[in-house]
Coordinates of C-alpha atoms in Angstrom, one line a residue:
X1353 CA 143.0 134.3 100.3
X1354 CA 144.3 131.2 101.8
X1355 CA 146.4 129.3 99.2
X1356 CA 146.4 125.8 101.1
X1357 CA 144.0 123.3 101.9
X1358 CA 144.9 121.2 104.9
X1359 CA 143.8 117.5 104.5
X1360 CA 141.6 116.8 107.8
X1361 CA 138.7 114.8 109.3
X1362 CA 136.5 117.8 108.3
X1363 CA 133.5 117.1 106.3
X1364 CA 134.7 118.0 102.7
X1365 CA 131.9 118.8 100.3
X1366 CA 131.7 119.4 96.5
X1367 CA 131.7 122.9 96.6
X1368 CA 134.9 122.4 98.7
X1369 CA 136.3 120.4 95.9
X1370 CA 135.5 122.9 93.2
X1371 CA 136.9 125.7 95.2
X1372 CA 140.3 124.0 95.5
X1373 CA 140.5 122.7 91.9
X1374 CA 139.1 126.2 90.5
X1375 CA 141.5 128.4 93.0
X1376 CA 144.5 125.8 92.2
X1377 CA 145.3 125.6 95.8
X1378 CA 148.0 123.2 97.1
X1379 CA 147.6 120.8 99.5
X1380 CA 149.3 119.6 102.8
X1381 CA 148.2 117.7 105.8
X1382 CA 146.9 119.0 108.9
X1383 CA 148.6 117.9 112.2
X1384 CA 145.6 115.9 113.2
X1385 CA 145.8 113.9 110.0
X1386 CA 149.8 113.8 110.1
X1387 CA 148.8 112.0 113.8
X1388 CA 146.5 109.7 112.7
X1389 CA 148.5 108.2 109.6
X1390 CA 151.5 107.9 111.9
X1391 CA 149.7 106.6 114.5
X1392 CA 148.0 103.6 112.1
X1393 CA 151.7 102.9 110.6
X1394 CA 153.0 102.8 114.0
X1395 CA 150.3 100.1 115.5
X1396 CA 150.3 97.9 112.4
X1397 CA 154.5 97.6 112.4
X1398 CA 154.0 96.6 116.2
X1399 CA 151.4 94.4 115.1
X1400 CA 153.6 92.4 112.4
X1401 CA 156.1 91.9 115.0
X1402 CA 153.9 90.2 117.6
X1403 CA 151.1 88.4 115.3
X1404 CA 152.1 85.7 113.4
X1405 CA 148.7 84.8 112.0
X1406 CA 147.5 85.4 108.5
X1407 CA 146.0 88.9 107.9
X1408 CA 144.2 89.3 104.6
X1409 CA 146.1 91.5 102.0
X1410 CA 148.8 92.3 104.9
X1411 CA 150.7 89.1 104.9
X1412 CA 148.6 87.1 102.5
X1413 CA 147.7 87.0 98.6
X1414 CA 145.2 88.8 97.5
X1415 CA 141.3 87.7 96.0
X1416 CA 141.3 84.0 95.8
X1417 CA 144.8 83.6 96.9
X1418 CA 144.2 84.9 100.6
X1419 CA 144.7 81.7 102.1
X1420 CA 148.5 82.0 101.0
X1421 CA 150.3 83.5 103.5
X1422 CA 153.5 85.4 103.0
X1423 CA 156.8 85.9 105.1
X1424 CA 157.4 88.8 106.5
X1425 CA 160.8 89.6 104.3
X1426 CA 158.7 89.6 101.3
X1427 CA 156.3 91.9 102.0
X1428 CA 157.5 94.6 100.2
X1429 CA 157.7 92.9 97.1
X1430 CA 154.1 91.3 98.1
X1431 CA 153.1 95.2 97.6
X1432 CA 155.0 96.0 94.6
X1433 CA 154.2 92.9 93.1
X1434 CA 150.2 93.8 93.5
X1435 CA 150.6 97.1 92.0
X1436 CA 152.4 96.2 89.0
X1437 CA 150.1 93.3 88.7
X1438 CA 147.0 95.1 88.9
X1439 CA 148.1 98.0 86.2
X1440 CA 145.9 96.5 83.4
X1441 CA 144.0 99.8 82.2
X1442 CA 143.3 100.0 78.6
X1443 CA 141.0 102.1 76.4
X1444 CA 141.2 106.0 76.3
X1445 CA 143.1 108.0 79.1
X1446 CA 141.4 109.8 81.7
X1447 CA 141.3 113.0 81.4
X1448 CA 144.1 115.1 83.8
X1449 CA 141.2 117.2 85.4
X1450 CA 139.7 113.7 86.8
X1451 CA 143.1 112.4 87.6
X1452 CA 144.0 115.5 89.5
X1453 CA 140.7 114.5 91.8
X1454 CA 141.9 111.0 92.1
X1455 CA 145.0 112.2 93.6
X1456 CA 143.1 114.7 96.1
X1457 CA 140.4 111.9 97.2
X1458 CA 143.0 109.4 97.5
X1459 CA 144.9 111.5 99.6
X1460 CA 141.6 112.6 101.4
X1461 CA 140.9 108.6 102.5
X1462 CA 144.3 107.7 103.3
X1463 CA 144.6 110.5 105.8
X1464 CA 141.9 109.1 108.4
X1465 CA 144.1 106.7 109.7
X1466 CA 142.8 103.6 109.1
X1467 CA 144.5 102.5 105.9
X1468 CA 148.1 102.0 107.4
X1469 CA 149.9 103.6 105.0
X1470 CA 153.0 105.3 105.9
X1471 CA 153.4 109.0 106.0
X1472 CA 156.0 109.7 103.4
X1473 CA 153.4 107.5 100.8
X1474 CA 151.0 110.1 101.3
X1475 CA 153.4 112.9 101.3
X1476 CA 154.5 111.9 98.3
X1477 CA 150.8 111.8 96.6
X1478 CA 150.6 115.3 97.9
X1479 CA 153.9 116.4 96.3
X1480 CA 152.2 114.9 92.8
X1481 CA 149.5 117.0 93.2
X1482 CA 150.9 120.2 94.4
X1483 CA 153.5 120.1 91.0
X1484 CA 150.6 118.8 88.7
X1485 CA 152.4 115.3 88.0
X1486 CA 149.4 113.6 86.6
X1487 CA 149.7 109.8 86.5
X1488 CA 148.7 108.0 82.9
X1489 CA 145.1 106.5 84.1
X1490 CA 143.0 104.3 81.7
X1491 CA 139.3 104.1 81.8
X1492 CA 139.0 100.6 81.2
X1493 CA 139.5 97.8 83.6
X1494 CA 137.7 98.2 86.6
X1495 CA 135.0 96.0 88.1
X1496 CA 134.1 98.7 90.5
X1497 CA 133.9 95.9 93.2
X1498 CA 137.4 95.2 94.9
X1499 CA 137.7 99.4 94.4
X1500 CA 138.9 100.9 91.1
X1501 CA 142.0 98.3 91.1
X1502 CA 143.2 98.8 87.6
X1503 CA 142.9 102.5 87.6
X1504 CA 144.4 103.0 90.9
X1505 CA 147.5 100.5 90.1
X1506 CA 148.4 103.2 87.1
X1507 CA 147.7 105.8 89.7
X1508 CA 149.7 104.5 92.2
X1509 CA 152.6 103.2 89.7
X1510 CA 154.7 106.3 89.8
X1511 CA 154.9 106.2 93.6
X1512 CA 157.4 103.2 93.1
X1513 CA 159.3 104.6 89.9
X1514 CA 157.1 102.8 87.6
X1515 CA 154.6 103.9 84.8
X1516 CA 154.0 107.1 83.2
X1517 CA 153.0 110.6 84.1
X1518 CA 152.2 113.8 82.6
X1519 CA 154.1 116.9 83.6
X1520 CA 153.6 120.3 81.6
X1521 CA 151.4 118.5 79.0
X1522 CA 154.2 115.9 78.1
X1523 CA 154.1 112.3 78.7
X1524 CA 157.1 110.6 80.3
X1525 CA 158.4 107.8 82.1
X1526 CA 157.8 108.2 85.9
X1527 CA 161.1 107.3 87.0
X1528 CA 162.6 110.1 84.9
X1529 CA 160.4 112.8 86.5
X1530 CA 161.3 111.4 90.2
X1531 CA 165.0 111.4 89.1
X1532 CA 164.9 115.3 87.8
X1533 CA 162.7 116.1 91.5
X1534 CA 165.5 114.3 93.4
X1535 CA 162.5 111.7 95.2
X1536 CA 163.3 108.3 95.8
X1537 CA 160.8 105.8 94.9
X1538 CA 158.5 104.9 97.9
X1539 CA 159.3 101.4 99.2
X1540 CA 155.8 100.3 99.8
X1541 CA 155.6 98.4 103.3
X1542 CA 153.0 95.7 104.4
X1543 CA 149.4 96.6 103.7
X1544 CA 150.4 99.9 101.2
X1545 CA 149.9 98.3 97.8
X1546 CA 146.4 97.2 98.9
X1547 CA 145.5 100.5 100.6
X1548 CA 146.3 102.5 97.3
X1549 CA 144.4 99.8 95.1
X1550 CA 141.5 99.5 96.7
X1551 CA 139.1 102.3 97.0
X1552 CA 136.7 104.2 95.1
X1553 CA 138.8 107.2 94.0
X1554 CA 138.4 106.4 90.1
X1555 CA 134.5 106.1 90.4
X1556 CA 133.8 109.0 93.5
X1557 CA 136.5 111.6 90.9
X1558 CA 134.2 111.0 87.8
X1559 CA 131.3 111.4 89.7
X1560 CA 132.3 114.9 91.5
X1561 CA 133.5 116.0 88.2
X1562 CA 130.3 115.3 86.3
X1563 CA 128.1 116.9 89.2
X1564 CA 129.9 119.9 89.3
X1565 CA 129.1 120.3 85.2
X1566 CA 125.7 118.9 86.0
X1567 CA 124.7 121.6 88.5
X1568 CA 126.0 124.4 85.9
X1569 CA 124.0 122.8 83.2
X1570 CA 120.8 122.0 85.0
X1571 CA 120.6 125.9 85.6
X1572 CA 122.0 126.5 81.8
X1573 CA 119.1 123.9 81.1
X1574 CA 116.4 126.3 82.4
X1575 CA 117.9 129.5 80.8
X1576 CA 117.9 127.7 77.3
X1577 CA 114.3 126.6 77.8
X1578 CA 113.4 130.0 78.7
X1579 CA 114.5 131.5 75.4
X1580 CA 112.8 128.9 73.7
X1581 CA 110.2 129.3 75.4
X1582 CA 110.0 133.1 74.4
X1583 CA 111.3 131.9 70.9
X1584 CA 108.1 129.7 70.5
X1585 CA 105.7 132.6 72.2
X1586 CA 105.1 130.2 74.9
X1587 CA 102.6 130.9 78.1
X1588 CA 103.8 131.8 81.7
X1589 CA 101.1 129.8 83.4
X1590 CA 102.4 126.4 83.7
X1591 CA 104.9 128.4 85.9
X1592 CA 102.5 129.8 88.6
X1593 CA 103.5 128.7 91.7
X1594 CA 100.0 127.7 93.0
X1595 CA 100.2 124.4 90.4
X1596 CA 103.6 123.5 91.8
X1597 CA 102.1 124.0 95.6
X1598 CA 99.6 121.1 95.1
X1599 CA 102.7 118.9 93.9
X1600 CA 105.4 120.2 95.9
X1601 CA 108.2 118.1 94.6
X1602 CA 111.6 120.5 95.4
X1603 CA 113.1 120.7 92.2
X1604 CA 109.7 121.4 90.4
X1605 CA 109.2 124.2 92.6
X1606 CA 112.2 126.0 91.8
X1607 CA 112.1 125.6 88.3
X1608 CA 108.9 127.1 88.2
X1609 CA 110.4 129.9 90.4
X1610 CA 113.1 130.3 88.3
X1611 CA 111.5 130.4 85.2
X1612 CA 109.0 133.2 86.9
X1613 CA 112.8 135.1 87.6
X1614 CA 113.8 134.6 84.4
X1615 CA 111.0 135.9 82.5
X1616 CA 110.1 139.1 84.4
X1617 CA 109.4 142.1 82.8
X1618 CA 109.9 140.1 79.4
X1619 CA 107.3 141.7 76.7
X1620 CA 106.9 138.6 74.5
X1621 CA 105.6 136.6 77.6
X1622 CA 103.3 139.4 78.6
X1623 CA 101.8 139.2 74.9
X1624 CA 98.3 138.3 74.6
X1625 CA 98.5 134.2 73.2
X1626 CA 96.6 133.2 70.4
X1627 CA 96.7 129.4 71.5
X1628 CA 95.5 127.9 75.0
X1629 CA 98.1 125.3 75.7
X1630 CA 102.0 124.8 74.6
X1631 CA 103.2 121.2 73.9
X1632 CA 104.6 119.3 77.2
X1633 CA 108.2 120.0 76.0
X1634 CA 107.5 123.4 77.2
X1635 CA 104.6 123.4 79.2
X1636 CA 106.3 120.8 81.8
X1637 CA 109.5 122.3 81.9
X1638 CA 109.1 122.6 85.9
X1639 CA 107.9 118.5 86.0
X1640 CA 111.2 117.6 84.0
X1641 CA 113.9 119.7 84.6
X1642 CA 112.7 119.4 88.4
X1643 CA 113.0 115.9 88.5
X1644 CA 116.5 116.0 87.0
X1645 CA 117.4 118.7 89.8
X1646 CA 115.8 116.4 92.5
X1647 CA 118.0 113.8 91.0
X1648 CA 121.3 115.7 91.6
X1649 CA 120.6 116.7 95.0
X1650 CA 120.4 112.7 95.6
X1651 CA 123.3 112.0 93.9
X1652 CA 125.1 115.0 95.4
X1653 CA 124.6 113.2 99.3
X1654 CA 125.9 109.9 98.0
X1655 CA 129.0 111.4 96.6
X1656 CA 129.1 113.8 99.7
X1657 CA 129.4 110.6 101.9
X1658 CA 131.7 108.8 99.6
X1659 CA 134.1 111.2 99.7
X1660 CA 134.2 111.6 103.2
X1661 CA 134.9 107.6 103.6
X1662 CA 137.6 105.0 104.0
X1663 CA 137.1 102.4 100.9
X1664 CA 140.1 100.4 101.2
X1665 CA 140.3 96.9 103.0
X1666 CA 141.0 95.7 105.3
X1667 CA 140.5 98.3 107.7
X1668 CA 142.5 99.3 111.1
X1669 CA 140.9 100.7 114.3
X1670 CA 144.2 101.3 116.7
X1671 CA 141.6 102.3 119.7
X1672 CA 139.7 99.1 119.3
X1673 CA 143.1 97.0 118.5
X1674 CA 141.1 95.5 115.3
X1675 CA 142.0 94.7 111.5
X1676 CA 139.0 94.1 110.1
X1677 CA 138.2 93.1 106.4
X1678 CA 135.2 93.8 105.2
X1679 CA 133.9 95.4 101.7
X1680 CA 133.9 99.5 102.0
X1681 CA 135.5 98.9 98.6
X1682 CA 132.6 97.8 96.7
X1683 CA 131.1 100.4 94.7
X1684 CA 127.1 99.6 94.1
X1685 CA 126.2 102.7 95.9
X1686 CA 127.9 104.7 93.4
X1687 CA 127.2 102.7 90.6
X1688 CA 123.4 102.9 91.3
X1689 CA 123.5 106.7 91.9
X1690 CA 125.8 107.1 88.5
X1691 CA 123.3 105.6 86.4
X1692 CA 120.4 107.4 88.1
X1693 CA 122.2 111.0 87.3
X1694 CA 123.0 109.6 84.2
X1695 CA 119.3 108.8 83.5
X1696 CA 118.3 112.4 84.6
X1697 CA 121.0 114.2 82.2
X1698 CA 120.0 112.4 79.2
X1699 CA 116.5 113.4 80.6
X1700 CA 117.4 117.1 80.1
X1701 CA 118.7 116.3 76.6
X1702 CA 115.7 114.7 75.3
X1703 CA 113.2 117.6 76.6
X1704 CA 115.8 119.9 75.0
X1705 CA 115.8 118.3 71.7
X1706 CA 112.0 118.4 71.6
X1707 CA 111.8 122.0 72.2
X1708 CA 114.4 122.2 69.1
X1709 CA 112.4 120.3 66.9
X1710 CA 109.1 122.4 68.0
X1711 CA 111.1 125.5 66.9
X1712 CA 111.9 124.4 63.4
X1713 CA 108.5 123.5 62.6
X1714 CA 107.0 126.4 61.1
X1715 CA 104.7 126.9 64.0
X1716 CA 103.5 130.3 65.4
X1717 CA 104.2 132.6 62.8
X1718 CA 108.0 131.3 62.7
X1719 CA 109.7 130.4 59.1
X1720 CA 110.5 127.0 58.6
X1721 CA 113.6 126.0 59.5
X1722 CA 114.2 129.6 61.5
X1723 CA 115.6 131.0 58.3
X1724 CA 114.4 133.6 55.7
X1725 CA 114.2 132.7 52.2
X1726 CA 113.4 128.8 53.4
X1727 CA 113.8 126.5 50.4
X1728 CA 116.9 128.2 49.1
X1729 CA 118.3 128.0 52.6
X1730 CA 118.0 124.8 54.9
X1731 CA 118.6 126.7 57.9
X1732 CA 118.4 124.7 61.2
X1733 CA 116.9 121.5 59.4
X1734 CA 120.2 119.6 60.3
X1735 CA 121.4 120.5 63.7
X1736 CA 118.1 118.8 65.2
X1737 CA 118.7 116.0 63.1
X1738 CA 122.4 116.2 65.0
X1739 CA 120.8 116.9 68.4
X1740 CA 118.2 113.7 67.7
X1741 CA 121.4 111.8 67.2
X1742 CA 123.0 112.5 70.3
X1743 CA 119.6 112.1 72.4
X1744 CA 119.4 108.7 70.5
X1745 CA 123.3 107.9 71.7
X1746 CA 122.3 108.9 75.2
X1747 CA 119.1 106.5 75.6
X1748 CA 121.7 103.9 74.7
X1749 CA 124.2 105.0 77.2
X1750 CA 121.9 105.5 80.0
X1751 CA 121.0 101.6 80.2
X1752 CA 122.0 101.0 83.7
X1753 CA 125.6 99.3 84.5
X1754 CA 124.9 98.4 87.9
X1755 CA 122.3 95.9 87.1
X1756 CA 125.6 93.7 85.7
X1757 CA 127.7 91.6 87.3
X1758 CA 130.2 89.3 86.2
X1759 CA 131.9 86.6 88.6
X1760 CA 135.7 87.3 89.1
X1761 CA 138.9 85.8 90.9
X1762 CA 138.0 82.6 91.1
X1763 CA 134.5 83.1 92.4
X1764 CA 135.7 84.9 95.5
X1765 CA 134.6 88.2 93.8
X1766 CA 131.3 86.9 92.6
X1767 CA 129.4 90.1 92.6
X1768 CA 130.9 93.6 91.4
X1769 CA 128.9 96.8 90.8
X1770 CA 130.6 97.8 87.4
X1771 CA 130.3 101.3 88.8
X1772 CA 133.4 102.6 86.9
X1773 CA 131.5 101.9 83.7
X1774 CA 128.4 103.7 85.0
X1775 CA 131.1 106.6 85.4
X1776 CA 132.5 106.6 82.4
X1777 CA 129.2 106.4 80.7
X1778 CA 128.0 109.2 82.7
X1779 CA 130.7 111.6 81.6
X1780 CA 129.7 110.9 78.1
X1781 CA 126.0 111.8 78.5
X1782 CA 127.0 114.7 80.3
X1783 CA 129.2 116.2 77.1
X1784 CA 126.6 115.1 75.1
X1785 CA 123.7 116.9 77.2
X1786 CA 126.3 120.3 76.6
X1787 CA 125.8 119.5 72.7
X1788 CA 122.6 119.1 72.8
X1789 CA 121.8 122.4 74.9
X1790 CA 124.2 124.3 72.6
X1791 CA 121.9 123.7 69.8
X1792 CA 119.2 124.5 71.6
X1793 CA 120.6 127.8 72.3
X1794 CA 121.5 128.3 68.5
X1795 CA 117.6 127.8 67.6
X1796 CA 115.9 129.5 70.4
X1797 CA 118.4 132.5 70.0
X1798 CA 117.5 132.5 66.4
X1799 CA 113.8 132.2 67.0
X1800 CA 113.9 135.1 69.4
X1801 CA 114.4 137.9 66.8
X1802 CA 111.2 136.7 64.9
X1803 CA 109.3 138.4 67.9
X1804 CA 111.0 141.5 67.4
X1805 CA 110.5 144.6 68.0
X1806 CA 109.3 142.9 71.2
X1807 CA 112.1 142.3 74.1
X1808 CA 112.8 139.5 76.4
X1809 CA 113.6 140.0 80.0
X1810 CA 116.7 142.1 80.5
X1811 CA 119.0 139.1 82.0
X1812 CA 117.4 137.0 78.7
X1813 CA 118.6 139.4 76.6
X1814 CA 121.9 140.4 78.2
X1815 CA 122.3 136.5 77.8
X1816 CA 121.4 136.2 73.9
X1817 CA 123.7 139.4 73.3
X1818 CA 126.8 137.7 75.1
X1819 CA 126.4 134.8 72.6
X1820 CA 125.6 136.6 69.6
X1821 CA 129.3 137.6 70.3
X1822 CA 130.3 134.6 69.7
X1823 CA 127.9 133.2 67.5
X1824 CA 125.6 135.6 65.0
X1825 CA 122.5 135.4 63.8
X1826 CA 122.1 133.0 60.3
X1827 CA 120.9 135.0 57.8
X1828 CA 121.7 132.6 54.9
X1829 CA 123.1 129.0 54.8
X1830 CA 126.5 128.6 56.1
X1831 CA 128.4 126.0 57.8
X1832 CA 126.7 125.2 61.1
X1833 CA 129.5 122.9 62.5
X1834 CA 131.5 126.0 63.6
X1835 CA 128.3 127.5 65.1
X1836 CA 127.6 124.1 67.2
X1837 CA 131.4 124.1 68.1
X1838 CA 131.4 127.9 69.5
X1839 CA 128.2 127.2 71.4
X1840 CA 129.2 124.5 73.3
X1841 CA 132.6 126.9 74.0
X1842 CA 130.3 129.5 75.0
X1843 CA 128.1 127.6 77.4
X1844 CA 131.6 125.7 79.1
X1845 CA 133.1 129.3 79.2
X1846 CA 130.3 130.6 81.7
X1847 CA 131.3 131.3 85.3
X1848 CA 128.5 131.1 87.3
X1849 CA 127.8 132.2 91.1
X1850 CA 127.5 129.3 93.4
X1851 CA 124.1 130.9 94.3
X1852 CA 122.2 130.0 91.2
X1853 CA 123.1 126.6 91.4
X1854 CA 121.5 125.7 94.8

């Protein structure tokens, strides 16, 4: 197995990102990337020697200070001042798993040779990545418009020996770590600070991280929904492909097909039913889960484009002898996609909680709250409250960030995406979905025991058996907080083949 991933212009996918992270591959620049970075830097150095006019961000101030020209002897100080002054993050720390993706995506974006950075700057970022040196980055501070300025400033501080990093789980000054590794701080050249701070890597990294989880939990929502259907003694007819071929949304068709496969040879689904129809939370699973699948597919396409892009400003085009100031750092494509993804994930949680509610309602020969001797035992009464509370929070979190904008930088930056807020909200929605589905699994696996001696399909019985090794059947009341936490851990521990995530 190749243990090194070479950064190049080859198309980068979410699946490749997951492979690099999960297999703990190290990074290196391809020869193509080295040539592109050095060629662009040489061009910029030569341009600065021969060009006396102001070029935004290279020999000018930033934002609304763009009309102030900076002398050549102050260009390093200009770039270092930029990084220091923009490190204004606050709030919670960004999880280290996401910081690692931020490093990877920043390296990838700079490698195309349109940003004007020094080769040693990119190589130092690679050394941080390969040695698990993770800068301390904060969740709050980015408007998602001039790039993720504040978060990327914190990501970049250690390059110049400033800020703090995590190494081996310990937080310490970056300067101390550089000394220990025998590295000198990078002396930033013209344009470099701006290249590091402009970009969408905060939003992109959150989006990639959530998408990888979303694909997994979209599949698990189907599996858990199928167990609930069995526990509720539901009908198979709503999953007949003929229904879905006359309304052929891809996600809807795939969901119905998956349920047919999950329930194949189930004795429970095959038994005669006393009821003509199921409630919508069961009957409309293909339509609801399928719509979320289609949303995930759309958002994947947006982020695939983004992580294969150059998102700083200005952009340097060596072949055309042009340095062009534009707006590739604006996060609007990501903000809209993250909001859409958050809504889709919230809906998976919403319909899950409704299935949980149906299961505890004392219907279809199930005891109230899924426990023997109800009254003395409250059983699964309160986990549904918990799920309902989380679902309600997700509704609040799913309010779009991208519809908001606040003017900044003296009116120069008069429209912003708020994509960073969309990103952090989306992760919270994703984490909430994990909890909601864990609670549904607790209820569904309990309900199915009341269908014995009939069995479900071989796959679902195996899944339930694995779950029971972590969370035993509830015979009488106990502290269910621990069961919820174990259920969440069980779902997160599952490793799924890439084929089932298609």
